[in-house]
Coordinates of C-alpha atoms and ligand atoms in Angstrom, one line a residue:
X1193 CA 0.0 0.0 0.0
X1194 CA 2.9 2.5 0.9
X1195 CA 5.2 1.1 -1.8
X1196 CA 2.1 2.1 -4.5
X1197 CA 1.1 5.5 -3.1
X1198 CA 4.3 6.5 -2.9
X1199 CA 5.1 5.4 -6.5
X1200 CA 2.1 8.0 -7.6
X1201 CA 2.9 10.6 -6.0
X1202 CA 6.5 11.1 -7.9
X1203 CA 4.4 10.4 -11.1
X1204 CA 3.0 13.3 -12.6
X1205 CA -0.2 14.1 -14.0
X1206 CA -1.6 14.8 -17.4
X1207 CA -2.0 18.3 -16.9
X1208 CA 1.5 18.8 -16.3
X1209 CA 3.0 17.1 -19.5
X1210 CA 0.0 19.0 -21.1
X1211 CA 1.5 22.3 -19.8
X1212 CA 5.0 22.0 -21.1
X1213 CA 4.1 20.3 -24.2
X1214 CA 1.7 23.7 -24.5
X1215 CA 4.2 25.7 -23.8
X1216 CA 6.6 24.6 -26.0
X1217 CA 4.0 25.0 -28.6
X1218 CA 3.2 28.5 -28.2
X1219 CA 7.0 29.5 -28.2
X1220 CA 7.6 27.4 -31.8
X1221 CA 5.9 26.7 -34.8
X1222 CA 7.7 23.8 -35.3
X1223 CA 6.3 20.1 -35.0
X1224 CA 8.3 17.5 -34.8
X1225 CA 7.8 14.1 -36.2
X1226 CA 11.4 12.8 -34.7
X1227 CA 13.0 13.2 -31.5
X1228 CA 16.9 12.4 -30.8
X1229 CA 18.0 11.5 -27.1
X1230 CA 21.5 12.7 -27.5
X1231 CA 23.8 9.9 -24.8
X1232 CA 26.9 10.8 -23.2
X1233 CA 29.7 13.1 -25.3
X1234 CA 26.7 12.4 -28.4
X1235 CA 25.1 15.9 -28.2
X1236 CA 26.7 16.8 -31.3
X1237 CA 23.9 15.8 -33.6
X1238 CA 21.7 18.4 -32.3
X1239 CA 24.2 20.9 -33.8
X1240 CA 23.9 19.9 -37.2
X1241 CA 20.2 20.7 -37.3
X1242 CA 19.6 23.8 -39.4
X1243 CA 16.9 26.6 -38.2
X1244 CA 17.9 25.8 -34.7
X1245 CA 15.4 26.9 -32.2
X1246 CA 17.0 26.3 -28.6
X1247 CA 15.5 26.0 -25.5
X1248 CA 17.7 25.5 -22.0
X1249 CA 15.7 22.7 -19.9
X1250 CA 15.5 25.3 -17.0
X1251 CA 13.3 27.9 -18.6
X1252 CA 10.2 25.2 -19.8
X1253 CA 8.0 25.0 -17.7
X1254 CA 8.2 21.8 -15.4
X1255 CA 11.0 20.3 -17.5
X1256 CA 13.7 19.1 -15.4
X1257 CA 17.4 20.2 -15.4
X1258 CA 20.8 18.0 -15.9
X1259 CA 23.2 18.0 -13.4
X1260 CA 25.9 15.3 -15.5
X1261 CA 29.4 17.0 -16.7
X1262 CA 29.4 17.1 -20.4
X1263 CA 25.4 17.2 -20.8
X1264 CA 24.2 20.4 -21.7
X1265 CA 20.8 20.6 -20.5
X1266 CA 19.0 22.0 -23.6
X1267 CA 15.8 21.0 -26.0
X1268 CA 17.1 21.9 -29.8
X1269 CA 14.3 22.0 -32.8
X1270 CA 15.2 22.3 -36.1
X1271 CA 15.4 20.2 -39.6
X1272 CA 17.9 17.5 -40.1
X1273 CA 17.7 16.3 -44.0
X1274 CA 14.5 18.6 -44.0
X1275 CA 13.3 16.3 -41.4
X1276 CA 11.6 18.3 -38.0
X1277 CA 13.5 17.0 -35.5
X1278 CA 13.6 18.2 -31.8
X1279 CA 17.0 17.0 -29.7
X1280 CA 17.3 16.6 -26.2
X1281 CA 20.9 17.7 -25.5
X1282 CA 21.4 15.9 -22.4
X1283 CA 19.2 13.4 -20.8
X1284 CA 17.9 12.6 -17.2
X1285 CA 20.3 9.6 -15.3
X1286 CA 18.3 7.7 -12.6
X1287 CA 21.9 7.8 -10.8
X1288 CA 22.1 11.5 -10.5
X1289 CA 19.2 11.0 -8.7
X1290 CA 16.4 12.0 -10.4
X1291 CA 12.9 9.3 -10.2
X1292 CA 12.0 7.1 -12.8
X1293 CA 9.0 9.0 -13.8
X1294 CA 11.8 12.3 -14.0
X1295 CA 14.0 10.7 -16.2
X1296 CA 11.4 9.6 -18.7
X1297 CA 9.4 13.5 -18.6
X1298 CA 10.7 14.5 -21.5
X1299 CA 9.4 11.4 -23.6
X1300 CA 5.5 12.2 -23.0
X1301 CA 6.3 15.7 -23.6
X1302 CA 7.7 15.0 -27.2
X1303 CA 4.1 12.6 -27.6
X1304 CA 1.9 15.4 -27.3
X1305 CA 3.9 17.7 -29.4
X1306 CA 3.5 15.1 -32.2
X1307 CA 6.3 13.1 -32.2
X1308 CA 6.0 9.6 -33.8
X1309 CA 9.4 7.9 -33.6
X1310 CA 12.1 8.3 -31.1
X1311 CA 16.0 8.3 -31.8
X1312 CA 18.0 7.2 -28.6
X1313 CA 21.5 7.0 -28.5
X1314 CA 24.0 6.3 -25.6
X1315 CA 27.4 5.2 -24.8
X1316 CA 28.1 1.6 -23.7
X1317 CA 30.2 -1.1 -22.2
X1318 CA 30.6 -4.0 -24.4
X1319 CA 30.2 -7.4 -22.9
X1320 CA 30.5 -9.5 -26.2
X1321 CA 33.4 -10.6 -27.2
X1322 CA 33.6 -9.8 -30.6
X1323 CA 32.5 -6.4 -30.3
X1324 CA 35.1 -3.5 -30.3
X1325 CA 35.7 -0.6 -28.7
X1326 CA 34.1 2.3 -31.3
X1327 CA 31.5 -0.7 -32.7
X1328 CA 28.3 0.7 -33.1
X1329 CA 25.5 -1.1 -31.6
X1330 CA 21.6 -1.2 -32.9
X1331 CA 19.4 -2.4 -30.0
X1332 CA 17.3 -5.1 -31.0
X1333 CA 16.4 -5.4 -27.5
X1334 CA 16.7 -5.4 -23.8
X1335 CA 17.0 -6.3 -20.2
X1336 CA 15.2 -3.7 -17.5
X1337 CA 17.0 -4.9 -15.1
X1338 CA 16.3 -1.3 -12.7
X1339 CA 12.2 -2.8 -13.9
X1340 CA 13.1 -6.6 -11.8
X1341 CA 14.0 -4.6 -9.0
X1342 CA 10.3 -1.9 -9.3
X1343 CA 12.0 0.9 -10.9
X1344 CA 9.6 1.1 -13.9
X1345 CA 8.8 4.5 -15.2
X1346 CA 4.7 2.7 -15.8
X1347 CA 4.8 1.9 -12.0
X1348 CA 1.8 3.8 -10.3
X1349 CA -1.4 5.0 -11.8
X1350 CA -1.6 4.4 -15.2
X1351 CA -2.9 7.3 -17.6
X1352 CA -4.8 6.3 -21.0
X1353 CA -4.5 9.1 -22.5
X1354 CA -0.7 8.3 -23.0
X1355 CA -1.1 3.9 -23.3
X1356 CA -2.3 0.9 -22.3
X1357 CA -2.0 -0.9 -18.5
X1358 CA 0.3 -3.5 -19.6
X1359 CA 2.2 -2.5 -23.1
X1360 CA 4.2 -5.2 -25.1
X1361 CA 7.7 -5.1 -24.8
X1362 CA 8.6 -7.5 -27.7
X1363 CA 8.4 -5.3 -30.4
X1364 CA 10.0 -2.6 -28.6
X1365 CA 12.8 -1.5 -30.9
X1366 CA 11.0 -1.4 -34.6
X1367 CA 12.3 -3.8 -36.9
X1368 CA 12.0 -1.3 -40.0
X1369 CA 13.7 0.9 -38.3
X1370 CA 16.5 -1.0 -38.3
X1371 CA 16.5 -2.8 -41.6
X1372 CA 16.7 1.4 -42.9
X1373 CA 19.5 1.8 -39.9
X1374 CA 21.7 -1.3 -41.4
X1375 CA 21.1 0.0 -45.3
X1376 CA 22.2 3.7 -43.6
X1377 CA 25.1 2.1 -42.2
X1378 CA 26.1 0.5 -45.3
X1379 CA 25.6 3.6 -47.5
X1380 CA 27.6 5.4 -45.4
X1381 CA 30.4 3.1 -44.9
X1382 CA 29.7 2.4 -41.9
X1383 CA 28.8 -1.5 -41.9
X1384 CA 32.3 -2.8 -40.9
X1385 CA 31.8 -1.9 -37.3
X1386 CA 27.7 -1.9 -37.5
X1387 CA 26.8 -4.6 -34.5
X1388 CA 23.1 -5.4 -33.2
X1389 CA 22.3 -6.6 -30.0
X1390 CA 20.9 -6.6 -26.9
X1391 CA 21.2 -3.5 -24.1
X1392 CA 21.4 -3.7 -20.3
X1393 CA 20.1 -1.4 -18.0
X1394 CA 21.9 -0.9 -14.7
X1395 CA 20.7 2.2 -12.4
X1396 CA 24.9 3.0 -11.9
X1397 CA 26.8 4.7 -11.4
X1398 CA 29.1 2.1 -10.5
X1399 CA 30.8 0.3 -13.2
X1400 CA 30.1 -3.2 -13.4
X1401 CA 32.1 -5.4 -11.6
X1402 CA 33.4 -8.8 -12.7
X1403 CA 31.0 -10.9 -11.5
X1404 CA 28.4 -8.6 -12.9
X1405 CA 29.4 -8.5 -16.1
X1406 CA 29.3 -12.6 -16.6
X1407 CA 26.0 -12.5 -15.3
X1408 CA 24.8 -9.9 -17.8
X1409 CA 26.6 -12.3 -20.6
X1410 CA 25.1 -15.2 -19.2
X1411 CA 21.8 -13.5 -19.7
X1412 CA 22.3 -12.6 -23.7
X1413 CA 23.2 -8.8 -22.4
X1414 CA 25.5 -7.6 -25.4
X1415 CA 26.3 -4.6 -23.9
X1416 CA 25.7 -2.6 -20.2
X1417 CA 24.7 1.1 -19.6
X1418 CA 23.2 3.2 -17.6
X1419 CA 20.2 5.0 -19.3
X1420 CA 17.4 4.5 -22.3
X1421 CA 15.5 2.1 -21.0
X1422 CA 13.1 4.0 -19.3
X1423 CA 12.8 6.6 -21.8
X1424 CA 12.6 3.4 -24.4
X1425 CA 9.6 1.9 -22.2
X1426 CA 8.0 5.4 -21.9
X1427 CA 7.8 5.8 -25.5
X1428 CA 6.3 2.5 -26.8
X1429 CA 3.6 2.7 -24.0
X1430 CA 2.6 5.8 -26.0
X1431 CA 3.2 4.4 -29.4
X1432 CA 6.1 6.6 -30.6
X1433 CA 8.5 4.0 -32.5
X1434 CA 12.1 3.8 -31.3
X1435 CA 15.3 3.4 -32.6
X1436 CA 18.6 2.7 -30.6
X1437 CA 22.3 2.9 -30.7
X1438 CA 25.1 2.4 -28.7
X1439 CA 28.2 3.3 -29.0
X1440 CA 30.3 0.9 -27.3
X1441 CA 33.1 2.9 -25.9
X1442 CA 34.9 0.3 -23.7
X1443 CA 35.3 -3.4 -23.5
X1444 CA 33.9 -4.6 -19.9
X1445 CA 36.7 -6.5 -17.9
X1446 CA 35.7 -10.1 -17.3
X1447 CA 38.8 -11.7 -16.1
X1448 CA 39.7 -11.3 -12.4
X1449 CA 43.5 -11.6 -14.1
X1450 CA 43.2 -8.2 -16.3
X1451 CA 44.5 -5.0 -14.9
X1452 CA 42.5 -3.0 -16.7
X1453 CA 39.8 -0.8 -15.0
X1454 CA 36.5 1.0 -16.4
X1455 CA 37.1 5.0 -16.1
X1456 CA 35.0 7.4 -17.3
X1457 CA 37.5 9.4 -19.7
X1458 CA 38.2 6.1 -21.9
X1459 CA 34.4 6.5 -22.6
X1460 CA 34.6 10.3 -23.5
X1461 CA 37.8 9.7 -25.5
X1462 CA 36.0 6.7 -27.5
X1463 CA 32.9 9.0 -28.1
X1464 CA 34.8 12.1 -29.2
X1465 CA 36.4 10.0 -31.9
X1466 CA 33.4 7.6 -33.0
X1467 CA 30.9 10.4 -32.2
X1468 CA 30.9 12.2 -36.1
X1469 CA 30.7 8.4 -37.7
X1470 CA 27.1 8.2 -35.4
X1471 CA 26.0 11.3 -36.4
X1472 CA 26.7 10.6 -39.7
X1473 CA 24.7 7.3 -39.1
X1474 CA 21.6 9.1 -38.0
X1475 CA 21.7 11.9 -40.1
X1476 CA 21.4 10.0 -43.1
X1477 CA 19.2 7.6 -41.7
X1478 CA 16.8 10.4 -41.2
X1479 CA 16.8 11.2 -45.0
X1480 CA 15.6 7.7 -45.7
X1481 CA 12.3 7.9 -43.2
Ligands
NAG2752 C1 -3.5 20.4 -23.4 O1 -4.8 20.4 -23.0 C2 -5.7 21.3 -23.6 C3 -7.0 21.2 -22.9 O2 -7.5 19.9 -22.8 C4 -5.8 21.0 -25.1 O3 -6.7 21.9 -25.7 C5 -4.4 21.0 -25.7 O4 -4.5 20.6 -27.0 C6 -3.5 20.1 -24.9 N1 -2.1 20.3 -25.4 C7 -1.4 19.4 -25.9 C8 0.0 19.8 -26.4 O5 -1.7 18.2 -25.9

């Protein structure tokens, strides 16, 4: 009885996506179809949009604010391949302590603005072998592990205006989605490090440790990070069809032998050099939507 009313009350009503998503809409003319959720050192793709119209998160209305180094905390609309595109230029981390139903905001917002399909990117740890660091990852699918443990964004009352009780999950990551994602990838020269897999979800913001990380194998994880999940499950309970990446920007160590340890800067110095390649990646697979 607690656990549920206390789930509710960090959920937010209708009204209040209603008034940001109005908000929004009174300060552009602009209408989305496609939203990017730029990950970790990937907020460069909202600069290439052209007629940039930029919003900081802390002037609309409700929206929350980012508190991560390198995130900087902004909505971008504009037109990528004449495409209407809004970009969220740093997202919400459940480990920076923000609730579930915070991190996903944004997502219902960009439904009631129109948006129909949802671009997520983010940088991860790669747990298969054959994947290297700078491999680009398409999710096929993946493992809420923060949702075994009650941390799903659909926890507490459920709203249908936005979706349904108990959404599917199967067809979470849309298969023509990708088959346009692979044909991008190969137009642009990209298919030689082009993987697709499966994505874990852990809250962080530890690094996995060993252990961890043969468990998340064991269980047909690909690779580990700590975000788009939420946002992912968000989205499909309103219908908005999603498309992942991950940029795997480090190997995960799974032998109690190695010396190596997972840092932080080896992930921004992967991004910065594999970051242009992904942008190219979505750019051009927004011309072909
Ligand atoms: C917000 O709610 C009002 C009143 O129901 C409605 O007219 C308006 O279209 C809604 N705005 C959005 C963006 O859904």
């Amino acid at each position: 009885m607690e656990a549920a009313s206390s789930s509710s009350q960090c959920s937010y009503s209708y009204e209040e996506y209603n008034e940001t998503a109005d908000w929004l809409m009174t300060q552009t003319e602009k209408r989305p179809k496609v939203a990017i959720i730029c990950g970790s050192g990937l907020g460069g793709l909202a600069e290439l949009l052209d007629d940039k119209i930029i919003f900081p998160y802390k002037d609309i209305p409700r929206f929350p604010t980012s508190t991560v180094q390198g995130h900087a905390g902004q909505l971008v609309f504009g037109k990528l391949q004449g495409c209407e595109c809004v970009c969220m230029q740093g997202r919400f981390h459940f480990y920076e302590g923000y609730n579930i139903h915070t991190v996903t905001y944004p997502v219902r917002v960009f439904f009631l603005l129109g948006v129909e399909i949802l671009i997520v990117t983010n940088a991860a740890g790669g747990l298969k072998d054959s994947y290297s660091v700078g491999d680009i990852m398409l999710i096929k699918d993946h493992i809420n592990m923060p949702g075994f443990a009650g941390q799903n964004p659909l926890c507490g009352h459920n709203e249908k205006r936005f979706g349904e009780r108990f959404p599917c999950m199967s067809d979470a990551y849309d298969r023509e989605l990708r088959v346009l994602a692979r044909q991008a990838a190969e137009e642009q020269g990209c298919d030689s490090f082009l993987q697709e897999g499966v994505y874990c979800m852990l809250a962080g913001p530890t690094y996995e440790t060993i252990a961890e990380c043969r468990a998340l194998q064991k269980l047909g994880a690909d690779a580990v990070g700590m975000s788009t999940v939420p946002e992912v499950v968000v989205a499909r309970h309103c219908g908005l069809r999603v498309l992942g990446l991950s940029l795997i920007t480090n190997k995960v160590v799974t032998d109690y032998d190695s010396t190596e340890r997972a840092n932080h800067k080896e992930v921004l110095r992967t991004t910065e050099k594999r970051a242009k390649d992904l942008q190219r990646l979505v750019r051009h697979l927004i011309s072909k939507l």
